[in-house]
Structures are given as C-alpha cells and as structure tokens.
Amino acid sequence: MTALLNKGGIPIWRDKSVTPDPTEKDDVEVVIVGGGPVGLSLALDLGLRGRRVLVLNKRSFIAAGSKAICFSKRTLDIWNRLGVGQAMVDKGVVWNLGKVFWGAREDPVYSFDMLPVKHQEMPGFINLQQYACEDMLIEAVEALPNVILRWGHEVVSVTQEANEALLDVRTSDGTYQVATPWVVACDGSSSPVRTMMGLDFEGRIFEDDFLIADIRLKQERPSERWFWFDPPFNPGQSALLHKQPDDVWRLDFQLGWNIDREACVRPENVEPYVRGMLGDDVEFEPEWYSVYTFQCRRMARFVHDRVIFAGDSAHLVSPFGARGCNGGIADVDNLGWKLDLVVQGRADRDLLETYNDEAIVTADENILNSSRSTDFLTPKSDNSRAFRDAVLELAQDFAWARPFVNSGRLSTAVAYPSSRLSTHVEYEELSSGLAPGRVALDAPLKDGWLLRELGRGDFVLLAADDSVPEVEGLRRLVLSEVGDPEGLVSQRYGLAPGGAYLVRPDQYIAGRWSRPDRGQIERAWSRAMGGR
Ligand SMILES: Cc1cc2nc3c(=O)[nH]c(=O)nc-3n(C[C@H](O)[C@H](O)[C@H](O)COP(=O)(O)OP(=O)(O)OC[C@H]3O[C@@H](n4cnc5c(N)ncnc54)[C@H](O)[C@@H]3O)c2cc1C
C-alpha cells in the first residue's frame, strides 16, 4: 500500500502535469467534461470521426485504487472499432468461464460461459485495471490532432444560450470561458454538471458494504470468475475472486451494513479474509484495500438541450454484473455517431432524442439486472433467503434451476427492439438471423472479421451478393466478395442469395430483407438517420 496519494486521499497511478491555460479562444464542436473511461472513449470516437473535441478533466492524474476491472465482449468490440480493443485484450486477463460455489462444497453449483457463440474476434470478458485501460485510451486520444485533452481543468459552471453552451473552467492559474455547441457530461457519479443544472438521480440505494482487497500474489490459478455464496471464510455473506494482469488479484467480500469502514481496511483486519479464501500459508502483498457501497439509479432524462449525460453521471449500478463502465461505453457507442451527424448537419438534432431513448433502455436493463442480482446476493427477508438457498441446493443436480442462480448477470449488449430508427418488414420477417434493434454478431471472413468491416464509421449495407441494389453514398459489403469461409455469417444472419442487412455505425441492425429493392433500403437508411 505504497501508492502516492493526492490531497484528497485518492491514490495516483500516473501523474499528468497540469495543462497550461489556453492562450486563445477555443474553437471546438464538442466539449467533454471528464476524462474517465467514458469521456476518453467518447473523445476517441468523435475524434476519429473528425470532430474538434475538447476534454476537460478536473484531475491532473490517472487514479489508481480499486474501480472497474471486468470489461465485456461488447465493450471490447466497441474499443476494437476505436482501434484500442486488441491492446486491451493483449494486456488484460482473458476469461470466458464463471463458477459459482455454495458453502463449503468444493464443486461449483453452477458454471457459465460468457462466449457461448464461438469464432468471434473478441473474447467473452477481460480483466484489466481501469487505470490501465484509461492509460491506453489517453495514448490513443493524444495521437489525434483534432482532440485537446486538458488536465487539472475543472468545469465550475454551465449555462445554455440559444445556440451554444458556456462553460467556466477553473485552473491553478485562474478561470477562463469556453463556448461550444455541445457539452457531454462524463463527470462521474457525483457529476458536478448534473448538480449545477439542478438535476438528480431516481432509484434505489442499497444498504450493504463490500470490502475490496486488491492484492499481489504469484499463484497459478485458472483465469475464471469464482463466486461464493455463504463460504466458510465469510459465513452468511458472499465473496468473489478475479485475476488481474501483473499478478494482481481482486478479492471482494460482502460485509453487511453499519460497519466501521476505517477499521475494515486495516491490513490486520483484511488479512484473515484473504487467508480464509486462499489458504493460511498464502504469501501476498496488499495493493489497495477499500470499502464500497452502491446505488442503482439513473437520471430521468440524459439529454438536456445542449448538455448530454453519459456514463456514471447518467446512471449507476452495483458492481455485480460489471455493468457500470460497460454501460457507459455503450452510451458512447450510441451517442458518438449521432452527435457526429448532428454536428455535421447531416441529421436533425432530433436524432439525439433517440440517444436519450436507447441509452435509457440500456440503463434500465442494467439497473434491473443489477438490482435483481443484489436482491439474490443479499436477501433482505427470510423468504428471499429461503428461495435463494433452495435455488442453490437444486442447481447442483437440476439444470432447470441453474438459470435462477444469480451471482451477477454479466454485462452483454442490450437490444432496442422498439427503436424508432429500425425498419421492420413484417411480411418478410426472417425465421433466423438478427432482428432490427439487435447488435450485429461477429463471424470470420476470408481475411479478418465481420464486425471490423461493419465498424468503419458509417452505415453499411451487408449484402449476401451483388444482386442487392446499390444505394448512392451507402457502403455495400458484399459477402460473396469478402468471403464466408465457414458459412457462419450466412448462418448467424440467416442470409440467403439476394438478402441484406442495413447496419448502423454502432453495429446495430437497422433493417433486414430477404430481397430488398433500392427504395426500401433508402427509406430504411433515412429512417435510421432520424428521418420520420
Ligand atoms: C469497486 C468498483 C468496482 C467496479 N467494477 C467494475 C467492473 O468490473 N466493470 C465495470 O464495467 N464497471 C465497474 N465499476 C464502475 C466503473 O468504475 C465506473 O462505471 C466508471 O468509472 C465510470 O466511468 P466515467 O468515465 O463515467 O466516470 P469516472 O471514471 O468517475 O470519471 C469521471 C471524470 O470526471 C472528472 N470530473 C469530475 N468533475 C469534473 C469537473 N467539474 N470538471 C472536469 N472534470 C471533472 C473526474 O476527474 C474524472 O476523471 C466499478 C466501480 C467500483 C467502485
């Protein structure tokens, strides 16, 4: 526990010196408030689309400490589209398998595979410290000449005018003002921008404390997520074990409510938990100990005229299911292309309303799953506990009971079945494949991967062959030309000759047909750009 702390007691992973104040007025199209994983990913997305972006970050360092470690396949697909996915996978610990244990039994009562559909470029999950992933995002953002990243610049006021928003920014040298057409608040769970605008969250706060012990130990153990209900080393509570890169392990212990938080993180009090889980003779060094509690809440709306909220500033969940940061990266995915089209004048600003609607669908699904997991994990009544224990007992022998075991339903891509951007052709609904509103599935091509081809920045028409009509300005990806060596694209998409899919820039399906004409494709494309 030798981490350097800042004045507020936050451990520092990497110091970034305070950026000097600008010498002339900023001429930017989007200001992002906050340089956490969500703000940085959005800066990268918008920057790669050519937008002039300014990121203002209050901190002048990358924080260490225990935050996100589990990043989902969908997040990796998005980061892959942004050019940093493979680096994350290379650095991270790849895992697909999770095991759930109960009591003192040595065999798991339940196991799950986070990559049930094989032959995809990205794995089911990786574990990687949030600071390491921020490091990689920063490097990628810093390589873009059209994105400015300022450290130690705190936004202290936001006002909206008819055509722009005005931000007051405080630095160690004083205060300056930035005018911008669009602001995206990625300023974290206690979002000062949200407070400045008089807005708040709605939802539940859970009364439970959890101890996180990030420790260093050299031990050969499988790269799997292990979860315990009621283990002998933490009776009546739960525990979780995850491997991280560089011989760091995350141990997570449920503590209950009304605890002495300061006493709980003293090394002499943490050690018995660690030894209980890993064995009396285990040799380890503390990396960081902390206690957390959580909320499952969101803002009523994410779009407030020229100020848009994304990530923790907009919604919060429990860590079970790894839906916090992964949910924020889903916001980035949904917002990036829409804001880009609006800034360019290619789409009406009403398109941003669909960010509001779709990101709320994602947030609600994450909150629902996260709340259910929490209720299962920490039953609040005798009845709930009896139900949970019955499920665990039955799960060992009966497959039908296993889906009820809920140790955190892990983050996967959320579908938008009722999105107004989708075109549903009722009489043609295909019996297999992916319905509009679902995210595209990866599969191998002759040279490379389908999702890479679908993620090149704009809309794409995935056509089974060249009998599908071309539409001016719309990129067509012809499967018979790029090759489907194992037939998995045709199988996963139910694509037969003459068939086609219209895919959005965020790799979501906007429409599909067994034999479309040009007019159908054009109308679906216009609709997917926000046209009614
Ligand atoms: C113990 C724990 C474990 C977790 N595990 C996982 C996990 O495994 N997987 C997962 O997906 N999620 C996990 N999460 C959640 C994850 O850490 C958050 O969802 C994530 O940090 C949100 O990123 P963000 O960019 O929205 O906000 P933050 O990371 O909080 O970044 C906000 C940024 O805004 C800046 N800022 C604040 N105010 C201002 C201002 N006025 N002006 C300028 N800048 C400002 C801050 O300096 C900060 O850099 C976990 C969280 C905890 C606590």
Coordinates of C-alpha atoms and ligand atoms in Angstrom, one line a residue:
M1 CA 0.0 0.0 0.0
T2 CA 2.7 2.5 -1.1
A3 CA 0.6 4.4 -3.6
L4 CA 1.2 8.1 -3.8
L5 CA -2.0 10.0 -2.7
N6 CA -3.3 13.3 -3.9
K7 CA -4.5 15.9 -1.5
G8 CA -8.0 14.4 -1.4
G9 CA -6.6 10.9 -0.5
I10 CA -7.0 9.5 -4.0
P11 CA -4.2 7.1 -5.0
I12 CA -2.2 8.2 -8.1
W13 CA -1.4 5.8 -10.8
R14 CA 0.2 8.2 -13.2
D15 CA 0.8 11.9 -12.8
K16 CA -0.2 14.1 -15.8
S17 CA 1.1 17.6 -15.3
V18 CA -1.5 20.4 -15.2
T19 CA -2.1 21.7 -18.7
P20 CA -1.4 25.5 -19.1
D21 CA -4.4 27.7 -19.7
P22 CA -5.2 28.3 -23.4
T23 CA -3.8 31.5 -24.9
E24 CA -6.6 31.9 -27.4
K25 CA -10.3 31.2 -27.6
D26 CA -11.2 27.5 -28.2
D27 CA -12.8 26.7 -31.4
V28 CA -14.4 23.3 -30.8
E29 CA -17.6 21.4 -31.7
V30 CA -18.0 19.3 -28.6
V31 CA -16.7 19.7 -25.0
I32 CA -16.5 16.6 -22.9
V33 CA -16.4 17.2 -19.2
G34 CA -14.5 14.4 -17.5
G35 CA -11.5 12.2 -18.6
G36 CA -12.6 8.9 -17.1
P37 CA -13.0 5.8 -19.4
V38 CA -16.4 7.1 -20.7
G39 CA -15.2 10.7 -21.6
L40 CA -12.0 9.3 -23.1
S41 CA -13.8 6.7 -25.2
L42 CA -16.2 9.4 -26.5
A43 CA -13.3 11.7 -27.3
L44 CA -11.7 8.9 -29.3
D45 CA -15.0 8.1 -31.1
L46 CA -15.7 11.7 -32.0
G47 CA -12.1 12.4 -32.8
L48 CA -11.8 9.5 -35.2
R49 CA -14.9 10.9 -36.9
G50 CA -13.0 14.2 -37.4
R51 CA -14.8 16.3 -34.9
R52 CA -13.0 19.1 -33.0
V53 CA -13.2 18.0 -29.4
L54 CA -12.0 19.5 -26.1
V55 CA -11.8 17.2 -23.0
L56 CA -11.6 19.0 -19.6
N57 CA -10.6 16.9 -16.7
K58 CA -10.5 18.2 -13.1
R59 CA -7.8 15.7 -12.1
S60 CA -4.3 16.1 -13.2
F61 CA -3.5 12.4 -12.8
I62 CA -4.9 8.9 -13.5
A63 CA -6.3 7.5 -10.3
A64 CA -5.2 4.1 -9.0
G65 CA -7.3 2.4 -6.4
S66 CA -10.0 -0.3 -7.0
K67 CA -12.5 0.5 -9.7
A68 CA -13.5 -1.4 -12.8
I69 CA -11.7 -4.5 -13.9
C70 CA -14.2 -6.6 -15.9
F71 CA -14.7 -5.4 -19.5
S72 CA -17.3 -7.2 -21.6
K73 CA -17.1 -8.5 -25.1
R74 CA -19.4 -5.7 -26.3
T75 CA -17.1 -3.1 -24.8
L76 CA -14.1 -4.8 -26.4
D77 CA -16.0 -4.8 -29.8
I78 CA -16.5 -1.0 -29.4
W79 CA -12.9 -0.4 -28.4
N80 CA -11.9 -2.6 -31.3
R81 CA -13.9 -0.3 -33.6
L82 CA -11.9 2.6 -32.0
G83 CA -8.6 0.9 -32.5
V84 CA -7.7 0.0 -28.9
G85 CA -9.5 -3.3 -28.4
Q86 CA -6.6 -5.6 -29.2
A87 CA -4.2 -3.7 -27.0
M88 CA -6.7 -4.1 -24.1
V89 CA -7.0 -7.8 -24.8
D90 CA -3.2 -8.2 -25.0
K91 CA -2.7 -6.5 -21.7
G92 CA -5.8 -8.0 -19.9
V93 CA -6.5 -11.4 -18.5
V94 CA -8.9 -13.1 -20.8
W95 CA -11.7 -15.2 -19.3
N96 CA -14.9 -16.8 -20.5
L97 CA -15.9 -19.1 -17.7
G98 CA -17.5 -18.2 -14.4
K99 CA -18.1 -20.6 -11.5
V100 CA -20.5 -20.3 -8.5
F101 CA -19.8 -22.1 -5.2
W102 CA -22.1 -22.5 -2.2
G103 CA -21.0 -23.1 1.3
A104 CA -18.1 -25.4 1.9
R105 CA -18.8 -27.6 -1.2
E106 CA -15.7 -27.9 -3.4
D107 CA -17.6 -28.4 -6.7
P108 CA -19.4 -25.4 -8.2
V109 CA -23.2 -25.5 -8.1
Y110 CA -23.3 -23.6 -11.4
S111 CA -20.9 -22.6 -14.2
F112 CA -21.5 -20.3 -17.1
D113 CA -19.7 -19.4 -20.4
M114 CA -19.6 -15.8 -21.4
L115 CA -18.8 -16.6 -25.0
P116 CA -21.5 -19.2 -25.9
V117 CA -21.2 -18.3 -29.6
K118 CA -17.6 -19.2 -30.6
H119 CA -15.5 -17.9 -33.6
Q120 CA -15.6 -14.2 -32.7
E121 CA -12.6 -11.9 -32.7
M122 CA -13.0 -10.6 -29.1
P123 CA -13.2 -12.8 -26.0
G124 CA -16.2 -13.0 -23.6
F125 CA -14.5 -10.9 -21.0
I126 CA -11.2 -9.5 -19.9
N127 CA -10.0 -8.3 -16.6
L128 CA -7.9 -5.2 -16.7
Q129 CA -7.4 -2.4 -14.2
Q130 CA -9.4 0.7 -15.0
Y131 CA -6.2 2.8 -14.8
A132 CA -4.5 0.6 -17.4
C133 CA -7.4 1.0 -19.7
E134 CA -7.5 4.8 -19.2
D135 CA -3.8 4.8 -20.0
M136 CA -4.4 3.2 -23.3
L137 CA -7.3 5.4 -24.2
I138 CA -5.3 8.5 -23.3
E139 CA -2.5 7.4 -25.6
A140 CA -4.9 6.9 -28.5
V141 CA -6.7 10.3 -27.8
E142 CA -3.4 12.1 -27.6
A143 CA -2.5 10.9 -31.1
L144 CA -5.4 12.7 -32.6
P145 CA -4.6 16.3 -33.6
N146 CA -8.3 17.4 -33.5
V147 CA -8.8 16.4 -29.8
I148 CA -7.4 18.6 -27.0
L149 CA -7.1 16.9 -23.6
R150 CA -6.5 19.3 -20.6
W151 CA -5.5 18.1 -17.1
G152 CA -6.3 20.0 -14.0
H153 CA -9.1 22.0 -15.7
E154 CA -12.4 21.9 -13.6
V155 CA -15.7 23.0 -15.0
V156 CA -17.4 25.2 -12.4
S157 CA -20.4 26.5 -14.2
V158 CA -22.6 25.7 -17.2
T159 CA -25.1 28.0 -18.9
Q160 CA -27.1 27.4 -22.0
E161 CA -27.8 30.1 -24.6
A162 CA -29.9 29.7 -27.8
N163 CA -27.0 28.5 -30.0
E164 CA -24.3 27.4 -27.6
A165 CA -23.4 26.5 -24.0
L166 CA -20.9 28.4 -22.0
L167 CA -18.6 26.8 -19.5
D168 CA -16.5 28.4 -16.8
V169 CA -13.3 26.5 -16.3
R170 CA -11.1 26.8 -13.2
T171 CA -7.4 26.1 -13.2
S172 CA -4.5 26.8 -10.9
D173 CA -3.9 30.0 -12.9
G174 CA -7.5 31.3 -12.7
T175 CA -10.7 30.9 -14.7
Y176 CA -11.5 31.0 -18.4
Q177 CA -14.6 30.5 -20.5
V178 CA -15.3 28.1 -23.3
A179 CA -18.3 28.4 -25.8
T180 CA -19.4 25.3 -27.5
P181 CA -22.5 24.0 -29.4
W182 CA -22.5 20.7 -27.4
V183 CA -21.4 19.5 -24.0
V184 CA -21.2 15.9 -22.9
A185 CA -21.1 15.5 -19.1
C186 CA -18.9 12.4 -18.4
D187 CA -18.0 13.7 -15.0
G188 CA -18.8 10.6 -12.9
S189 CA -21.3 9.5 -10.3
S190 CA -21.3 12.8 -8.3
S191 CA -21.4 14.8 -11.6
P192 CA -20.9 18.5 -10.7
V193 CA -22.6 19.3 -14.1
R194 CA -25.7 17.5 -13.0
T195 CA -25.8 19.4 -9.7
M196 CA -25.1 22.7 -11.5
M197 CA -28.1 22.1 -13.7
G198 CA -30.3 21.3 -10.6
L199 CA -30.8 17.7 -11.8
D200 CA -30.7 14.4 -9.8
F201 CA -31.0 10.6 -9.9
E202 CA -34.1 8.5 -9.3
G203 CA -33.9 4.9 -7.9
R204 CA -32.6 2.7 -5.1
I205 CA -29.7 2.9 -2.7
F206 CA -28.6 -0.5 -1.3
E207 CA -27.6 -0.8 2.3
D208 CA -24.6 -3.2 2.1
D209 CA -20.9 -2.7 2.4
F210 CA -18.3 -4.7 0.5
L211 CA -14.6 -4.9 1.1
I212 CA -12.3 -5.0 -1.9
A213 CA -8.8 -6.4 -1.3
D214 CA -6.6 -6.0 -4.4
I215 CA -3.5 -8.0 -3.6
R216 CA -0.3 -9.1 -5.3
L217 CA 0.4 -12.8 -5.3
K218 CA 2.1 -15.2 -7.5
Q219 CA -0.1 -18.2 -7.8
E220 CA -1.1 -20.4 -10.7
R221 CA -4.9 -20.4 -10.7
P222 CA -7.3 -20.6 -13.6
S223 CA -8.4 -17.3 -15.3
E224 CA -12.1 -17.7 -14.2
R225 CA -14.5 -15.7 -12.2
W226 CA -15.2 -17.5 -8.9
F227 CA -18.1 -16.5 -6.8
W228 CA -19.1 -18.0 -3.4
F229 CA -22.5 -17.8 -1.5
D230 CA -22.1 -18.3 2.2
P231 CA -18.5 -19.6 2.1
P232 CA -16.9 -20.8 5.4
F233 CA -14.4 -17.9 5.3
N234 CA -17.2 -15.3 5.2
P235 CA -20.3 -17.0 6.7
G236 CA -23.7 -15.7 5.8
Q237 CA -22.2 -13.4 3.2
S238 CA -20.7 -13.7 -0.3
A239 CA -17.3 -13.4 -1.9
L240 CA -15.7 -13.0 -5.3
L241 CA -12.3 -13.7 -6.9
H242 CA -10.9 -12.3 -10.1
K243 CA -7.5 -12.4 -11.6
Q244 CA -6.0 -9.2 -13.0
P245 CA -2.8 -8.6 -15.0
D246 CA 0.6 -8.3 -13.3
D247 CA -0.1 -10.8 -10.6
V248 CA -2.8 -8.6 -9.0
W249 CA -5.9 -10.4 -7.7
R250 CA -9.3 -8.9 -6.7
L251 CA -10.9 -10.4 -3.7
D252 CA -14.3 -9.0 -2.8
F253 CA -16.1 -9.7 0.4
Q254 CA -19.6 -8.8 1.4
L255 CA -19.5 -7.2 4.9
G256 CA -23.1 -6.3 5.8
W257 CA -24.3 -2.8 6.8
N258 CA -23.3 -0.4 9.6
I259 CA -19.7 -1.3 9.7
D260 CA -16.7 0.6 10.8
R261 CA -15.3 1.4 7.3
E262 CA -12.0 2.7 8.6
A263 CA -11.3 -0.4 10.7
C264 CA -12.3 -2.7 7.9
V265 CA -9.5 -1.7 5.6
R266 CA -6.7 -2.0 8.2
P267 CA -4.3 -4.7 7.0
E268 CA -4.6 -6.7 10.2
N269 CA -8.4 -6.9 9.6
V270 CA -8.2 -7.7 5.9
E271 CA -5.6 -10.5 6.2
P272 CA -7.9 -13.1 7.8
Y273 CA -10.3 -12.7 4.9
V274 CA -7.5 -13.2 2.3
R275 CA -6.1 -16.2 4.2
G276 CA -9.6 -17.7 4.6
M277 CA -10.2 -17.6 0.8
L278 CA -6.7 -18.5 -0.4
G279 CA -5.2 -20.6 2.4
D280 CA -3.4 -19.9 5.6
D281 CA 0.1 -20.1 4.1
V282 CA -0.6 -17.8 1.1
E283 CA 2.1 -15.1 0.6
F284 CA 0.8 -11.8 -0.7
E285 CA 1.3 -8.1 -0.7
P286 CA -1.5 -5.6 -0.4
E287 CA -2.1 -3.4 -3.5
W288 CA -5.2 -1.4 -2.3
Y289 CA -7.9 -2.0 0.3
S290 CA -11.2 -0.2 0.1
V291 CA -14.9 -0.5 1.1
Y292 CA -17.7 0.4 -1.3
T293 CA -21.4 0.6 -1.2
F294 CA -23.6 1.3 -4.2
Q295 CA -26.8 2.6 -5.8
C296 CA -29.0 1.5 -8.7
R297 CA -30.2 4.9 -10.0
R298 CA -30.4 7.0 -13.2
M299 CA -31.4 10.5 -14.3
A300 CA -34.9 10.8 -15.7
R301 CA -33.5 12.1 -19.0
F302 CA -30.0 12.1 -20.4
V303 CA -30.4 14.8 -23.0
H304 CA -30.9 18.4 -21.7
D305 CA -30.9 20.6 -24.7
R306 CA -27.2 21.2 -25.4
V307 CA -25.9 19.2 -22.4
I308 CA -25.9 15.4 -22.7
F309 CA -25.1 13.0 -19.9
A310 CA -23.2 9.7 -20.4
G311 CA -21.6 7.1 -18.1
D312 CA -21.8 7.3 -14.3
S313 CA -23.1 10.9 -14.5
A314 CA -26.3 9.5 -16.0
H315 CA -26.7 6.1 -14.3
L316 CA -25.3 4.0 -11.5
V317 CA -25.5 0.2 -10.8
S318 CA -24.0 -2.2 -8.4
P319 CA -20.6 -3.8 -9.5
F320 CA -22.3 -7.2 -9.7
G321 CA -22.6 -7.9 -13.4
A322 CA -19.9 -5.4 -14.3
R323 CA -22.5 -3.1 -15.8
G324 CA -21.1 0.3 -14.7
C325 CA -18.3 1.2 -17.0
N326 CA -19.5 -1.3 -19.7
G327 CA -22.9 0.6 -19.6
G328 CA -21.1 3.9 -20.0
I329 CA -19.1 2.6 -23.1
A330 CA -22.5 1.5 -24.6
D331 CA -23.6 5.2 -24.2
V332 CA -20.5 6.3 -26.1
D333 CA -21.3 3.8 -28.8
N334 CA -24.8 5.0 -29.2
L335 CA -24.0 8.8 -28.9
G336 CA -20.8 9.1 -30.9
W337 CA -22.2 8.7 -34.4
K338 CA -25.5 10.5 -33.7
L339 CA -23.7 13.6 -32.3
D340 CA -21.3 13.5 -35.2
L341 CA -24.1 13.5 -37.8
V342 CA -25.9 16.4 -36.0
V343 CA -22.7 18.4 -35.7
Q344 CA -22.0 17.9 -39.5
G345 CA -25.6 18.9 -40.3
R346 CA -26.3 15.6 -41.9
A347 CA -29.0 14.8 -39.3
D348 CA -31.5 16.8 -37.5
R349 CA -30.7 17.3 -33.7
D350 CA -33.9 15.4 -33.0
L351 CA -31.7 12.3 -33.7
L352 CA -30.2 12.9 -30.2
E353 CA -33.6 12.1 -28.7
T354 CA -33.0 8.6 -29.8
Y355 CA -29.8 8.6 -27.8
N356 CA -31.9 9.5 -24.8
D357 CA -34.4 6.8 -25.5
E358 CA -32.0 4.0 -26.4
A359 CA -29.4 4.8 -23.6
I360 CA -32.3 4.7 -21.1
V361 CA -33.3 1.2 -22.4
T362 CA -29.7 0.1 -21.7
A363 CA -29.6 1.8 -18.3
D364 CA -32.9 0.3 -17.3
E365 CA -31.9 -3.2 -18.3
N366 CA -28.6 -2.8 -16.4
I367 CA -30.4 -1.4 -13.3
L368 CA -32.9 -4.2 -13.4
N369 CA -30.3 -6.9 -13.7
S370 CA -28.1 -5.3 -11.1
S371 CA -30.9 -4.8 -8.6
R372 CA -32.1 -8.4 -9.1
S373 CA -28.5 -9.7 -8.6
T374 CA -28.2 -7.7 -5.4
D375 CA -31.5 -8.9 -4.1
F376 CA -30.4 -12.5 -4.7
L377 CA -27.0 -12.0 -3.3
T378 CA -28.1 -10.2 -0.2
P379 CA -31.6 -11.4 0.6
K380 CA -33.4 -8.9 2.8
S381 CA -36.1 -11.2 4.2
D382 CA -36.3 -14.8 5.5
N383 CA -38.5 -15.7 2.5
S384 CA -35.9 -14.4 0.0
R385 CA -33.2 -16.2 1.8
A386 CA -35.2 -19.5 1.7
F387 CA -35.8 -19.1 -2.0
R388 CA -32.1 -18.4 -2.7
D389 CA -30.9 -21.4 -0.7
A390 CA -33.5 -23.7 -2.4
V391 CA -32.2 -22.5 -5.8
L392 CA -28.6 -23.2 -4.9
E393 CA -29.5 -26.6 -3.5
L394 CA -31.4 -27.6 -6.6
A395 CA -28.9 -26.0 -9.1
Q396 CA -26.3 -28.6 -8.3
D397 CA -28.4 -31.5 -9.7
F398 CA -31.1 -29.9 -11.8
A399 CA -30.3 -27.9 -15.0
W400 CA -33.6 -26.1 -14.9
A401 CA -32.8 -24.5 -11.6
R402 CA -29.4 -23.1 -12.8
P403 CA -30.8 -20.0 -14.6
F404 CA -32.2 -18.8 -11.2
V405 CA -28.7 -18.7 -9.7
N406 CA -27.8 -15.0 -9.8
S407 CA -24.3 -14.1 -8.7
G408 CA -24.4 -11.1 -11.1
R409 CA -25.8 -11.4 -14.6
L410 CA -22.7 -10.2 -16.5
S411 CA -22.9 -7.3 -19.0
T412 CA -23.9 -8.1 -22.6
A413 CA -25.1 -5.8 -25.4
V414 CA -28.6 -4.6 -24.9
A415 CA -31.2 -4.6 -27.7
Y416 CA -33.5 -1.8 -28.7
P417 CA -36.5 -3.8 -30.0
S418 CA -38.8 -0.7 -30.2
S419 CA -36.2 1.8 -31.6
R420 CA -37.8 4.3 -33.9
L421 CA -34.7 4.1 -36.0
S422 CA -35.4 0.5 -37.0
T423 CA -37.4 -0.7 -40.0
H424 CA -39.4 -3.9 -39.5
V425 CA -40.7 -5.5 -42.7
E426 CA -43.5 -7.6 -41.1
Y427 CA -44.3 -9.8 -44.1
E428 CA -40.7 -10.6 -44.6
E429 CA -39.6 -11.4 -41.0
L430 CA -36.9 -14.0 -41.4
S431 CA -37.1 -17.0 -39.3
S432 CA -33.4 -16.9 -38.3
G433 CA -30.8 -14.2 -38.1
L434 CA -30.8 -10.9 -36.2
A435 CA -33.9 -8.7 -35.8
P436 CA -33.6 -4.9 -36.1
G437 CA -32.6 -3.3 -32.9
R438 CA -30.1 -6.1 -32.0
V439 CA -26.4 -5.7 -32.2
A440 CA -24.5 -7.4 -35.1
L441 CA -22.7 -10.6 -34.3
D442 CA -19.2 -11.2 -35.2
A443 CA -18.0 -14.1 -37.5
P444 CA -14.9 -14.8 -39.5
L445 CA -14.4 -13.5 -43.1
K446 CA -11.9 -14.7 -45.6
D447 CA -9.4 -12.1 -44.4
G448 CA -10.5 -10.8 -41.0
W449 CA -13.7 -10.3 -39.0
L450 CA -17.2 -9.1 -39.9
L451 CA -17.5 -6.7 -37.0
R452 CA -14.4 -4.8 -38.1
E453 CA -15.9 -4.4 -41.6
L454 CA -19.2 -3.2 -40.1
G455 CA -17.4 -0.8 -37.8
R456 CA -15.7 1.5 -40.2
G457 CA -17.6 4.6 -39.1
D458 CA -20.7 4.9 -41.2
F459 CA -23.8 3.0 -42.2
V460 CA -23.2 -0.2 -44.2
L461 CA -25.3 -2.5 -46.3
L462 CA -24.4 -6.1 -45.7
A463 CA -25.4 -7.8 -48.9
A464 CA -25.4 -11.6 -49.5
D465 CA -24.3 -11.0 -53.1
D466 CA -24.2 -8.3 -55.8
S467 CA -27.8 -8.8 -56.8
V468 CA -28.7 -6.5 -53.8
P469 CA -29.1 -2.9 -55.3
E470 CA -26.5 -0.3 -54.6
V471 CA -27.6 3.0 -52.9
E472 CA -25.6 6.1 -53.6
G473 CA -23.4 7.1 -50.6
L474 CA -24.1 3.9 -48.7
R475 CA -21.2 1.4 -48.4
R476 CA -22.1 -2.0 -49.5
L477 CA -20.3 -5.0 -48.1
V478 CA -20.9 -8.0 -50.4
L479 CA -20.5 -11.3 -48.6
S480 CA -19.8 -13.3 -51.7
E481 CA -16.8 -11.0 -52.3
V482 CA -15.4 -10.8 -48.8
G483 CA -15.9 -14.5 -48.3
D484 CA -17.6 -16.5 -45.6
P485 CA -15.2 -19.4 -45.3
E486 CA -17.0 -21.3 -42.6
G487 CA -20.5 -20.2 -43.6
L488 CA -21.0 -18.6 -40.2
V489 CA -22.1 -15.2 -41.5
S490 CA -24.8 -16.7 -43.6
Q491 CA -25.8 -18.9 -40.7
R492 CA -25.8 -16.3 -38.0
Y493 CA -27.6 -13.7 -40.2
G494 CA -29.9 -16.2 -42.0
L495 CA -28.6 -14.6 -45.2
A496 CA -29.6 -16.3 -48.5
P497 CA -28.9 -15.0 -52.0
G498 CA -30.5 -11.6 -52.5
G499 CA -30.7 -10.9 -48.8
A500 CA -29.4 -7.8 -47.0
Y501 CA -29.0 -6.0 -43.6
L502 CA -28.7 -2.3 -43.0
V503 CA -26.2 -1.8 -40.2
R504 CA -25.8 1.4 -38.2
P505 CA -22.4 2.9 -37.4
D506 CA -22.7 1.4 -33.9
Q507 CA -23.1 -2.0 -35.5
Y508 CA -26.8 -2.3 -34.5
I509 CA -29.2 -3.7 -37.1
A510 CA -31.4 -1.0 -38.6
G511 CA -33.3 -3.2 -41.1
R512 CA -33.1 -6.5 -43.0
W513 CA -34.8 -8.0 -46.0
S514 CA -34.8 -11.3 -47.9
R515 CA -34.8 -9.5 -51.3
P516 CA -34.9 -5.7 -50.9
D517 CA -35.4 -3.1 -53.7
R518 CA -33.5 0.2 -53.7
G519 CA -36.4 2.2 -52.4
Q520 CA -36.8 0.0 -49.3
I521 CA -33.1 0.4 -48.4
E522 CA -33.2 4.2 -49.0
R523 CA -36.2 4.6 -46.8
A524 CA -34.8 2.5 -44.0
W525 CA -31.5 4.4 -44.2
S526 CA -33.3 7.7 -44.0
R527 CA -35.3 6.5 -41.0
A528 CA -32.1 5.2 -39.3
M529 CA -30.7 8.7 -39.6
G530 CA -33.6 10.1 -37.7
G531 CA -35.9 10.9 -40.7
R532 CA -39.5 10.1 -40.0
Ligands
LIG1 C1 -15.3 -1.1 -6.6 C2 -15.8 -0.9 -8.0 C3 -15.7 -1.9 -9.0 C4 -16.1 -1.7 -10.2 N1 -16.0 -2.7 -11.2 C5 -16.5 -2.5 -12.4 C6 -16.3 -3.5 -13.4 O1 -15.6 -4.5 -13.1 N2 -16.8 -3.3 -14.7 C7 -17.4 -2.1 -15.0 O2 -17.9 -2.0 -16.1 N3 -17.6 -1.1 -14.0 C8 -17.1 -1.3 -12.8 N4 -17.2 -0.3 -11.9 C9 -17.8 1.0 -12.3 C10 -16.8 1.9 -13.0 O3 -15.7 2.2 -12.2 C11 -17.5 3.2 -13.4 O4 -18.7 2.9 -14.1 C12 -16.6 4.1 -14.3 O5 -15.5 4.7 -13.6 C13 -17.4 5.2 -14.9 O6 -16.6 6.0 -15.8 P1 -17.0 7.5 -16.1 O7 -16.0 8.0 -17.1 O8 -18.4 7.7 -16.3 O9 -16.7 8.3 -14.7 P2 -15.4 8.4 -13.8 O10 -14.5 7.3 -14.0 O11 -15.8 8.7 -12.4 O12 -14.7 9.7 -14.4 C14 -15.2 11.0 -14.2 C15 -14.1 12.0 -14.5 O13 -14.7 13.3 -14.4 C16 -13.8 14.2 -13.9 N5 -14.5 15.3 -13.3 C17 -15.4 15.3 -12.3 N6 -15.9 16.6 -12.1 C18 -15.3 17.4 -13.0 C19 -15.4 18.8 -13.3 N7 -16.2 19.6 -12.6 N8 -14.7 19.2 -14.4 C20 -13.9 18.4 -15.1 N9 -13.8 17.1 -14.9 C21 -14.5 16.6 -13.8 C22 -13.0 13.4 -12.8 O14 -11.8 14.0 -12.6 C23 -13.0 12.0 -13.5 O15 -11.8 11.9 -14.2 C24 -16.7 -0.5 -10.6 C25 -16.8 0.6 -9.6 C26 -16.4 0.3 -8.4 C27 -16.5 1.4 -7.4

